[in-house]
Backbone as ProteinMPNN parsed JSONL, in Angstrom:
{"seq_chain_A": "MDLKGIHQFGQEMERQLSELGIESTYVEGIGSPQIGDTLRILFPVTEEGHPVIAELMVTEFAEDVDLLHFYTTLIVEMNDKADNLPELLSDWNLLCPLGAYGIYVDEEDEEQGRQLFHKYSIAFPVDATPAALANEAMQTLSLLYGVLSEKYEEFAEYMADEDE", "coords_chain_A": {"N_chain_A": [[28.205, 9.337, -14.021], [26.388, 11.097, -11.679], [22.92, 11.298, -10.532], [22.215, 14.01, -10.091], [24.091, 15.288, -11.737], [23.235, 14.309, -14.212], [20.739, 15.554, -14.426], [21.61, 18.232, -14.509], [23.028, 18.128, -16.896], [20.877, 17.652, -18.676], [19.487, 20.094, -18.353], [21.396, 21.904, -19.329], [21.619, 21.034, -21.972], [18.985, 21.546, -22.869], [19.051, 24.338, -22.713], [21.087, 25.019, -24.609], [19.996, 23.922, -26.948], [17.612, 25.359, -27.134], [18.604, 27.912, -27.687], [19.225, 27.53, -30.318], [16.78, 27.314, -31.412], [15.557, 24.857, -31.277], [13.245, 22.511, -30.247], [12.922, 20.915, -27.094], [12.459, 18.479, -24.465], [12.838, 17.587, -21.137], [12.486, 14.585, -19.574], [11.781, 12.885, -16.704], [12.692, 9.66, -15.629], [11.687, 8.119, -17.833], [12.924, 6.169, -19.327], [14.091, 2.717, -19.594], [14.482, 0.625, -16.622], [17.31, 0.609, -16.083], [18.091, 2.874, -17.34], [16.596, 5.408, -17.011], [16.28, 8.882, -16.849], [15.336, 10.94, -19.684], [16.137, 12.978, -22.448], [14.17, 14.472, -24.701], [14.068, 15.405, -28.083], [12.883, 17.418, -30.692], [14.127, 17.105, -33.616], [15.383, 18.636, -36.412], [15.836, 17.242, -39.669], [15.991, 17.712, -42.369], [16.457, 20.081, -45.057], [14.113, 21.423, -45.225], [13.296, 21.308, -42.687], [12.07, 19.053, -41.542], [11.026, 17.333, -38.733], [12.439, 14.826, -36.559], [12.241, 12.427, -33.891], [14.48, 12.617, -31.396], [16.132, 10.972, -28.762], [17.976, 11.307, -25.859], [19.953, 9.562, -23.574], [21.55, 8.821, -20.519], [23.602, 6.217, -19.357], [24.957, 3.896, -16.968], [28.063, 2.262, -17.468], [30.673, 1.169, -17.005], [32.999, 1.024, -14.233], [34.424, 3.464, -14.382], [33.426, 4.656, -16.628], [30.725, 5.981, -18.444], [27.815, 5.875, -20.611], [26.413, 7.78, -23.285], [23.496, 7.682, -24.929], [22.102, 8.037, -28.148], [19.097, 7.925, -29.492], [17.146, 7.795, -32.238], [14.039, 8.248, -33.685], [13.11, 7.97, -36.859], [10.974, 7.476, -38.63], [7.755, 7.222, -37.56], [5.518, 5.538, -37.999], [5.591, 3.004, -40.231], [4.363, 1.861, -43.335], [3.225, -1.122, -45.114], [4.672, -0.901, -47.421], [7.278, -0.753, -46.866], [8.347, -3.267, -46.585], [10.607, -4.438, -47.763], [12.637, -3.097, -46.626], [14.603, -4.046, -44.661], [16.717, -5.142, -46.213], [17.703, -2.847, -47.518], [18.494, -1.388, -45.233], [20.582, -2.975, -44.347], [22.545, -2.434, -46.268], [22.827, 0.334, -45.777], [23.805, 0.311, -43.108], [26.261, -0.933, -43.392], [27.883, 1.048, -44.477], [27.528, 3.181, -42.79], [28.818, 5.838, -40.956], [28.42, 6.51, -38.279], [26.893, 4.846, -35.734], [23.888, 2.813, -36.137], [21.142, 1.74, -38.195], [17.755, 0.61, -37.756], [14.778, -1.426, -37.467], [12.079, -1.065, -35.448], [9.693, -3.151, -34.073], [6.53, -3.239, -32.784], [5.382, -5.672, -30.797], [2.764, -6.083, -30.039], [1.234, -4.76, -31.894], [1.884, -5.323, -34.772], [1.259, -4.492, -37.373], [0.774, -1.67, -37.36], [2.783, -0.811, -35.73], [5.486, -0.349, -36.58], [8.648, 1.075, -36.708], [11.17, 3.194, -38.062], [14.437, 3.498, -36.988], [17.436, 5.038, -35.633], [20.45, 4.409, -33.926], [22.982, 5.434, -31.704], [25.903, 5.593, -29.675], [28.012, 7.194, -27.253], [30.986, 6.999, -25.324], [31.928, 8.274, -22.135], [33.909, 9.784, -19.506], [33.052, 9.048, -16.097], [33.387, 11.16, -14.393], [33.028, 13.421, -15.915], [32.065, 16.791, -16.561], [28.721, 18.138, -16.458], [28.382, 20.267, -18.298], [30.535, 19.896, -20.101], [29.843, 17.391, -21.166], [27.422, 18.081, -22.373], [28.34, 19.844, -24.358], [29.819, 18.03, -25.919], [27.727, 16.353, -26.685], [26.22, 18.124, -28.256], [28.009, 18.535, -30.389], [28.035, 15.946, -31.391], [25.335, 15.676, -32.16], [25.353, 17.472, -34.265], [27.007, 16.134, -36.107], [25.445, 13.832, -36.449], [23.256, 14.951, -37.704], [24.025, 15.25, -40.413], [24.347, 12.533, -41.178], [21.782, 11.461, -40.665], [20.042, 13.129, -42.16], [20.771, 12.651, -44.81], [20.059, 9.924, -45.139], [17.373, 10.038, -44.478], [16.28, 11.446, -46.609], [16.929, 9.633, -48.64], [15.37, 7.465, -47.816], [12.814, 8.555, -48.187], [12.827, 8.798, -50.991], [13.066, 6.084, -51.635], [10.625, 5.087, -50.659], [8.911, 6.521, -52.338], [9.595, 5.39, -54.807], [8.62, 2.849, -54.361], [5.932, 3.344, -54.501], [5.363, 3.435, -57.159]], "CA_chain_A": [[27.616, 10.628, -13.688], [25.298, 10.891, -10.729], [21.619, 11.805, -10.961], [22.271, 15.466, -10.125], [24.828, 15.641, -12.951], [22.38, 14.012, -15.366], [19.748, 16.634, -14.48], [22.308, 19.427, -14.971], [23.277, 17.886, -18.32], [19.613, 17.888, -19.376], [19.213, 21.533, -18.342], [22.348, 22.558, -20.236], [21.213, 20.673, -23.338], [17.781, 22.32, -23.188], [19.463, 25.726, -22.924], [21.8, 25.135, -25.877], [19.056, 23.638, -28.034], [16.69, 26.496, -27.193], [19.306, 28.993, -28.385], [19.186, 27.209, -31.75], [15.382, 27.214, -31.824], [15.177, 23.442, -31.342], [12.384, 22.155, -29.118], [13.319, 19.731, -26.337], [11.783, 18.267, -23.193], [13.521, 16.667, -20.231], [11.474, 13.744, -18.941], [12.389, 12.043, -15.677], [12.283, 8.273, -15.45], [10.94, 7.525, -18.935], [13.671, 5.052, -19.892], [14.002, 1.445, -18.888], [15.003, 0.783, -15.258], [18.729, 0.922, -16.032], [18.365, 4.119, -18.055], [16.095, 6.546, -16.253], [15.837, 10.132, -17.464], [15.487, 11.071, -21.128], [15.956, 14.279, -23.072], [13.538, 14.301, -26.017], [14.338, 16.545, -28.95], [12.349, 17.439, -32.052], [15.388, 17.359, -34.297], [15.16, 18.759, -37.861], [16.816, 16.482, -40.441], [16.001, 18.09, -43.78], [16.533, 21.53, -45.245], [12.764, 21.939, -44.973], [13.088, 21.276, -41.247], [11.25, 17.926, -41.103], [11.56, 16.865, -37.444], [12.391, 13.45, -36.078], [12.302, 12.409, -32.435], [15.751, 12.125, -30.853], [16.114, 10.806, -27.316], [19.314, 11.161, -25.287], [19.881, 8.922, -22.265], [22.822, 8.459, -19.899], [23.571, 4.953, -18.622], [26.217, 3.415, -16.415], [28.649, 1.229, -18.317], [31.757, 0.546, -16.247], [33.299, 1.78, -13.026], [34.886, 4.816, -14.677], [32.901, 5.072, -17.936], [29.281, 5.953, -18.69], [27.45, 6.007, -22.017], [25.332, 8.662, -23.696], [22.825, 7.062, -26.076], [21.295, 8.86, -29.042], [18.122, 7.047, -30.148], [16.342, 8.675, -33.078], [12.957, 7.643, -34.462], [12.987, 8.725, -38.101], [9.611, 7.288, -39.125], [6.993, 6.68, -36.43], [4.71, 4.406, -38.461], [5.848, 2.63, -41.616], [3.344, 0.967, -43.871], [3.781, -2.354, -45.667], [5.55, -0.605, -48.555], [8.65, -0.832, -46.37], [8.67, -4.659, -46.274], [11.948, -4.757, -48.242], [13.564, -2.175, -45.973], [15.771, -4.668, -44.008], [17.812, -5.255, -47.182], [18.251, -1.505, -47.675], [19.177, -1.038, -43.987], [21.84, -3.713, -44.326], [23.47, -1.624, -47.069], [23.079, 1.582, -45.043], [24.615, 0.053, -41.915], [27.612, -1.283, -43.809], [28.629, 2.264, -44.759], [27.155, 4.245, -41.856], [29.978, 6.186, -40.138], [28.032, 6.668, -36.875], [25.716, 4.115, -35.295], [23.229, 1.853, -37.011], [19.695, 1.874, -38.418], [17.003, -0.602, -37.493], [13.319, -1.358, -37.484], [11.45, -1.489, -34.205], [8.354, -3.691, -34.307], [5.727, -3.407, -31.574], [4.85, -7.033, -30.864], [1.316, -6.073, -29.825], [0.577, -4.185, -33.066], [2.898, -5.419, -35.81], [0.853, -3.77, -38.58], [0.931, -0.228, -37.204], [3.832, -0.5, -34.783], [6.836, -0.461, -37.136], [9.322, 2.37, -36.732], [12.544, 3.257, -38.535], [15.215, 4.216, -35.983], [18.897, 5.071, -35.681], [20.983, 4.42, -32.564], [24.411, 5.7, -31.593], [26.301, 5.837, -28.286], [29.381, 7.633, -27.007], [31.478, 6.762, -23.973], [32.523, 9.449, -21.498], [34.315, 9.477, -18.131], [31.999, 9.298, -15.12], [33.606, 12.452, -13.734], [32.845, 14.523, -16.869], [31.111, 17.799, -16.093], [27.511, 18.205, -17.289], [28.59, 21.214, -19.403], [31.419, 19.253, -21.083], [29.061, 16.356, -21.841], [26.456, 18.775, -23.239], [29.071, 20.317, -25.534], [30.101, 16.861, -26.754], [26.445, 15.913, -27.253], [25.859, 19.062, -29.324], [28.876, 18.213, -31.527], [27.554, 14.68, -31.934], [24.085, 15.955, -32.871], [25.728, 18.122, -35.522], [27.455, 15.07, -37.005], [24.297, 12.971, -36.748], [22.392, 15.662, -38.651], [24.435, 14.874, -41.768], [24.068, 11.119, -41.403], [20.333, 11.22, -40.677], [19.359, 13.854, -43.234], [21.031, 11.938, -46.064], [19.272, 8.69, -45.202], [15.956, 10.376, -44.459], [15.94, 11.771, -48.007], [16.999, 8.384, -49.393], [14.193, 6.683, -47.446], [11.672, 9.176, -48.868], [12.912, 8.389, -52.397], [12.791, 4.646, -51.668], [9.178, 4.921, -50.503], [8.283, 7.042, -53.551], [9.783, 4.373, -55.829], [7.726, 1.741, -54.026], [4.577, 3.721, -54.885], [5.191, 3.297, -58.616]], "C_chain_A": [[26.436, 10.364, -12.765], [24.016, 11.561, -11.235], [21.592, 13.334, -11.047], [22.994, 15.946, -11.386], [24.003, 15.404, -14.209], [21.322, 15.114, -15.528], [20.395, 17.914, -14.998], [22.65, 19.324, -16.456], [22.014, 18.18, -19.132], [19.271, 19.362, -19.45], [20.126, 22.282, -19.307], [22.008, 22.259, -21.696], [19.982, 21.462, -23.762], [18.136, 23.775, -23.48], [20.132, 25.896, -24.291], [20.877, 24.9, -27.069], [18.075, 24.789, -28.223], [17.317, 27.675, -27.931], [19.315, 28.781, -29.895], [17.76, 27.108, -32.282], [14.887, 25.789, -31.952], [14.425, 23.085, -30.071], [12.88, 20.883, -28.435], [12.552, 19.683, -25.025], [12.562, 17.253, -22.379], [12.455, 15.902, -19.461], [12.165, 12.811, -17.959], [11.802, 10.641, -15.699], [11.52, 7.645, -16.582], [11.619, 6.282, -19.488], [13.438, 3.765, -19.13], [14.668, 1.584, -17.517], [16.494, 1.133, -15.188], [19.054, 2.256, -16.701], [17.863, 5.322, -17.292], [15.665, 7.723, -17.096], [16.177, 10.205, -18.949], [15.304, 12.522, -21.535], [15.401, 14.015, -24.458], [13.716, 15.586, -26.817], [13.57, 16.371, -30.253], [13.477, 17.986, -32.915], [15.151, 17.465, -35.798], [16.241, 18.017, -38.642], [16.798, 16.772, -41.936], [16.115, 19.603, -43.867], [15.175, 22.186, -45.007], [12.425, 21.906, -43.489], [12.215, 20.146, -40.76], [11.831, 17.368, -39.806], [11.455, 15.353, -37.267], [12.509, 13.527, -34.562], [13.642, 11.807, -32.019], [15.617, 12.049, -29.341], [17.538, 10.547, -26.85], [19.172, 10.616, -23.88], [21.281, 8.582, -21.785], [22.648, 7.138, -19.157], [24.951, 4.651, -18.054], [26.74, 2.313, -17.33], [29.731, 0.45, -17.581], [32.065, 1.446, -15.05], [33.672, 3.235, -13.315], [34.378, 5.37, -16.004], [31.38, 4.947, -17.958], [29.047, 6.091, -20.189], [26.351, 7.049, -22.186], [24.767, 8.08, -24.982], [22.017, 8.111, -26.835], [20.379, 7.883, -29.78], [17.171, 7.952, -30.916], [15.298, 7.869, -33.83], [12.75, 8.503, -35.691], [11.574, 8.664, -38.666], [8.832, 6.589, -38.017], [6.162, 5.475, -36.841], [4.993, 4.156, -39.929], [4.722, 1.711, -42.085], [4.008, -0.247, -44.518], [4.603, -2.124, -46.926], [7.013, -0.748, -48.15], [9.072, -2.273, -46.057], [10.083, -5.052, -46.704], [13.023, -3.883, -47.597], [14.745, -2.867, -45.271], [16.968, -4.824, -44.958], [18.493, -3.902, -47.397], [19.037, -1.095, -46.425], [20.508, -1.777, -43.85], [22.905, -2.951, -45.109], [23.826, -0.334, -46.34], [24.051, 1.344, -43.888], [26.057, -0.3, -42.254], [28.473, -0.033, -43.978], [28.345, 3.409, -43.79], [28.343, 4.577, -40.943], [29.679, 6.296, -38.642], [26.785, 5.843, -36.596], [25.166, 3.159, -36.328], [21.736, 2.148, -37.079], [19.023, 0.546, -38.108], [15.519, -0.352, -37.599], [12.827, -1.892, -36.146], [10.042, -1.959, -34.562], [7.673, -3.883, -32.957], [5.042, -4.767, -31.685], [3.341, -7.085, -30.689], [0.56, -5.532, -31.031], [1.57, -4.135, -34.219], [2.54, -4.643, -37.065], [1.135, -2.28, -38.474], [2.146, 0.159, -36.37], [5.244, -0.661, -35.308], [7.449, 0.921, -37.276], [10.73, 2.212, -37.278], [13.33, 4.074, -37.52], [16.701, 4.189, -36.303], [19.381, 5.141, -34.239], [22.495, 4.603, -32.62], [24.729, 5.982, -30.136], [27.735, 6.345, -28.248], [29.726, 7.33, -25.558], [32.075, 8.058, -23.439], [32.897, 9.093, -20.065], [33.222, 9.851, -17.139], [32.166, 10.643, -14.42], [33.52, 13.639, -14.703], [31.849, 15.526, -16.294], [29.879, 17.777, -16.989], [27.692, 19.137, -18.491], [29.47, 20.607, -20.494], [30.665, 18.181, -21.863], [28.043, 16.991, -22.784], [27.142, 19.285, -24.502], [29.397, 19.166, -26.48], [28.821, 16.341, -27.419], [26.019, 16.823, -28.397], [26.714, 18.814, -30.57], [28.404, 16.926, -32.201], [26.248, 14.872, -32.697], [24.359, 16.616, -34.216], [26.195, 17.085, -36.546], [26.296, 14.16, -37.415], [23.343, 13.625, -37.734], [22.734, 15.248, -40.078], [24.085, 13.443, -42.104], [22.57, 10.888, -41.572], [19.632, 11.925, -41.828], [19.567, 13.161, -44.574], [20.132, 10.714, -46.19], [17.776, 8.961, -45.144], [15.482, 10.672, -45.88], [15.938, 10.499, -48.859], [15.787, 7.499, -49.09], [12.949, 7.234, -48.145], [11.659, 8.789, -50.347], [12.568, 6.911, -52.552], [11.282, 4.401, -51.58], [8.437, 5.432, -51.719], [8.412, 6.038, -54.696], [8.866, 3.196, -55.609], [6.288, 2.044, -54.447], [4.314, 3.451, -56.362], [5.007, 1.876, -59.042]], "O_chain_A": [[25.593, 9.511, -13.042], [24.027, 12.289, -12.227], [21.008, 13.891, -11.977], [22.558, 16.901, -12.028], [24.058, 16.19, -15.155], [21.046, 15.55, -16.645], [19.811, 18.611, -15.828], [22.572, 20.312, -17.187], [22.07, 18.869, -20.15], [18.814, 19.842, -20.487], [19.683, 23.185, -20.017], [22.102, 23.139, -22.553], [19.929, 21.988, -24.874], [17.578, 24.376, -24.398], [19.787, 26.807, -25.044], [20.967, 25.598, -28.079], [17.748, 25.15, -29.354], [16.646, 28.357, -28.706], [19.404, 29.741, -30.66], [17.554, 26.846, -33.467], [13.909, 25.53, -32.653], [14.903, 23.323, -28.962], [13.215, 19.901, -29.097], [12.06, 20.699, -24.536], [12.906, 16.181, -22.877], [11.622, 16.498, -18.778], [13.038, 12.034, -18.345], [10.587, 10.456, -15.777], [10.756, 6.71, -16.343], [10.951, 5.422, -20.063], [12.689, 3.724, -18.154], [15.358, 2.575, -17.276], [16.897, 1.889, -14.304], [20.194, 2.716, -16.627], [18.662, 6.195, -16.953], [14.793, 7.595, -17.955], [17.157, 9.622, -19.413], [14.42, 13.212, -21.027], [16.069, 13.408, -25.296], [13.541, 16.692, -26.305], [13.601, 15.297, -30.855], [13.738, 19.189, -32.93], [14.753, 16.478, -36.416], [17.425, 18.136, -38.327], [17.526, 16.131, -42.694], [15.899, 20.315, -42.886], [15.097, 23.357, -44.636], [11.384, 22.418, -43.076], [11.656, 20.241, -39.667], [12.995, 16.971, -39.771], [10.527, 14.705, -37.75], [12.842, 14.578, -34.015], [13.904, 10.629, -32.262], [15.06, 12.948, -28.711], [18.225, 9.674, -27.381], [18.383, 11.124, -23.083], [22.108, 8.107, -22.563], [21.678, 6.953, -18.422], [25.971, 5.089, -18.585], [25.969, 1.536, -17.892], [29.705, -0.78, -17.542], [31.457, 2.504, -14.886], [33.279, 4.135, -12.574], [34.833, 6.42, -16.459], [30.823, 3.931, -17.542], [29.973, 6.388, -20.944], [25.47, 7.182, -21.337], [25.46, 7.992, -25.996], [21.343, 8.953, -26.242], [20.847, 7.1, -30.606], [16.474, 8.777, -30.325], [15.632, 6.915, -34.533], [12.271, 9.632, -35.591], [11.038, 9.672, -39.125], [9.201, 5.497, -37.585], [6.105, 4.488, -36.108], [4.677, 4.989, -40.779], [4.205, 0.893, -41.323], [5.231, -0.379, -44.47], [5.182, -3.074, -47.453], [7.888, -0.851, -49.01], [10.05, -2.483, -45.339], [10.697, -5.914, -46.074], [14.188, -3.934, -47.991], [15.836, -2.298, -45.285], [18.112, -4.654, -44.537], [19.721, -3.824, -47.45], [20.121, -0.522, -46.536], [21.46, -1.236, -43.286], [24.045, -2.837, -44.657], [24.995, 0.05, -46.291], [25.011, 2.096, -43.716], [26.971, 0.002, -41.486], [29.661, -0.052, -43.658], [28.88, 4.504, -43.964], [28.831, 3.7, -40.23], [30.591, 6.185, -37.823], [25.726, 6.113, -37.164], [25.858, 2.748, -37.259], [21.15, 2.72, -36.16], [19.647, -0.512, -38.188], [15.065, 0.776, -37.793], [13.122, -3.025, -35.765], [9.297, -1.267, -35.256], [8.177, -4.601, -32.094], [4.215, -4.979, -32.571], [2.701, -8.034, -31.142], [-0.63, -5.808, -31.185], [2.041, -3.065, -34.604], [3.438, -4.174, -37.765], [1.681, -1.688, -39.405], [2.501, 1.336, -36.309], [6.129, -1.072, -34.557], [6.862, 1.821, -37.875], [11.406, 1.222, -36.997], [12.958, 5.207, -37.213], [17.157, 3.411, -37.141], [18.794, 5.848, -33.42], [23.187, 4.018, -33.454], [23.902, 6.557, -29.428], [28.563, 5.986, -29.085], [28.87, 7.396, -24.676], [32.655, 8.842, -24.191], [32.286, 8.209, -19.465], [32.539, 10.86, -17.317], [31.195, 11.203, -13.912], [33.903, 14.751, -14.341], [30.896, 15.141, -15.615], [29.983, 17.43, -18.165], [27.211, 18.835, -19.584], [29.19, 20.779, -21.681], [30.824, 18.068, -23.079], [27.827, 16.485, -23.885], [26.59, 19.172, -25.597], [29.269, 19.302, -27.696], [28.84, 15.939, -28.582], [25.507, 16.341, -29.407], [26.204, 18.875, -31.688], [28.378, 16.83, -33.428], [26.07, 14.294, -33.77], [23.667, 16.344, -35.197], [25.82, 17.152, -37.717], [26.181, 13.77, -38.577], [22.69, 12.935, -38.517], [21.843, 14.93, -40.866], [23.581, 13.163, -43.192], [22.14, 10.206, -42.502], [18.709, 11.362, -42.417], [18.645, 13.089, -45.385], [19.515, 10.497, -47.233], [16.989, 8.196, -45.7], [14.422, 10.211, -46.302], [15.057, 10.309, -49.697], [15.241, 6.859, -49.989], [12.124, 6.466, -48.64], [10.601, 8.485, -50.898], [11.865, 6.527, -53.487], [10.732, 3.602, -52.337], [7.429, 4.844, -52.11], [7.471, 5.846, -55.466], [8.381, 2.601, -56.571], [5.512, 1.128, -54.718], [3.167, 3.259, -56.766], [4.851, 1.603, -60.232]]}, "name": "protein", "num_of_chains": 1, "seq": "MDLKGIHQFGQEMERQLSELGIESTYVEGIGSPQIGDTLRILFPVTEEGHPVIAELMVTEFAEDVDLLHFYTTLIVEMNDKADNLPELLSDWNLLCPLGAYGIYVDEEDEEQGRQLFHKYSIAFPVDATPAALANEAMQTLSLLYGVLSEKYEEFAEYMADEDE"}
């Protein structure tokens, strides 16, 4: 998908998300050099509407196939109570139907720079229309809602157990 198509995709996503009352922002050139533009979404993952940060990015993959990445930061700053989280994430990832969970560690600030994230990607033909890709992205976000909300609640329980 060319840059114009990516921009049209971002506009269509913002329109569809706005209709659902979900806040989003299209940011040009925020990704790494091979990624480029990013659509940031405050995505609710609990019945109470607790938001997480989802970022959607289009990248080239092959001559006739591109990728749409869904990168979601569930917890922006984890404290040291989450030290045993890699073992839990291993269990989660074994049974996760879409994507995988991980821990991002900021090498410059390992104490405060730990984030719980989820990543998932879908392949699509380079000649897909922006509207078709937006519709597929909305369906994927709907599926991810179930996956992320379940684990978000489980993470909250895990952290509560760690407090005791």
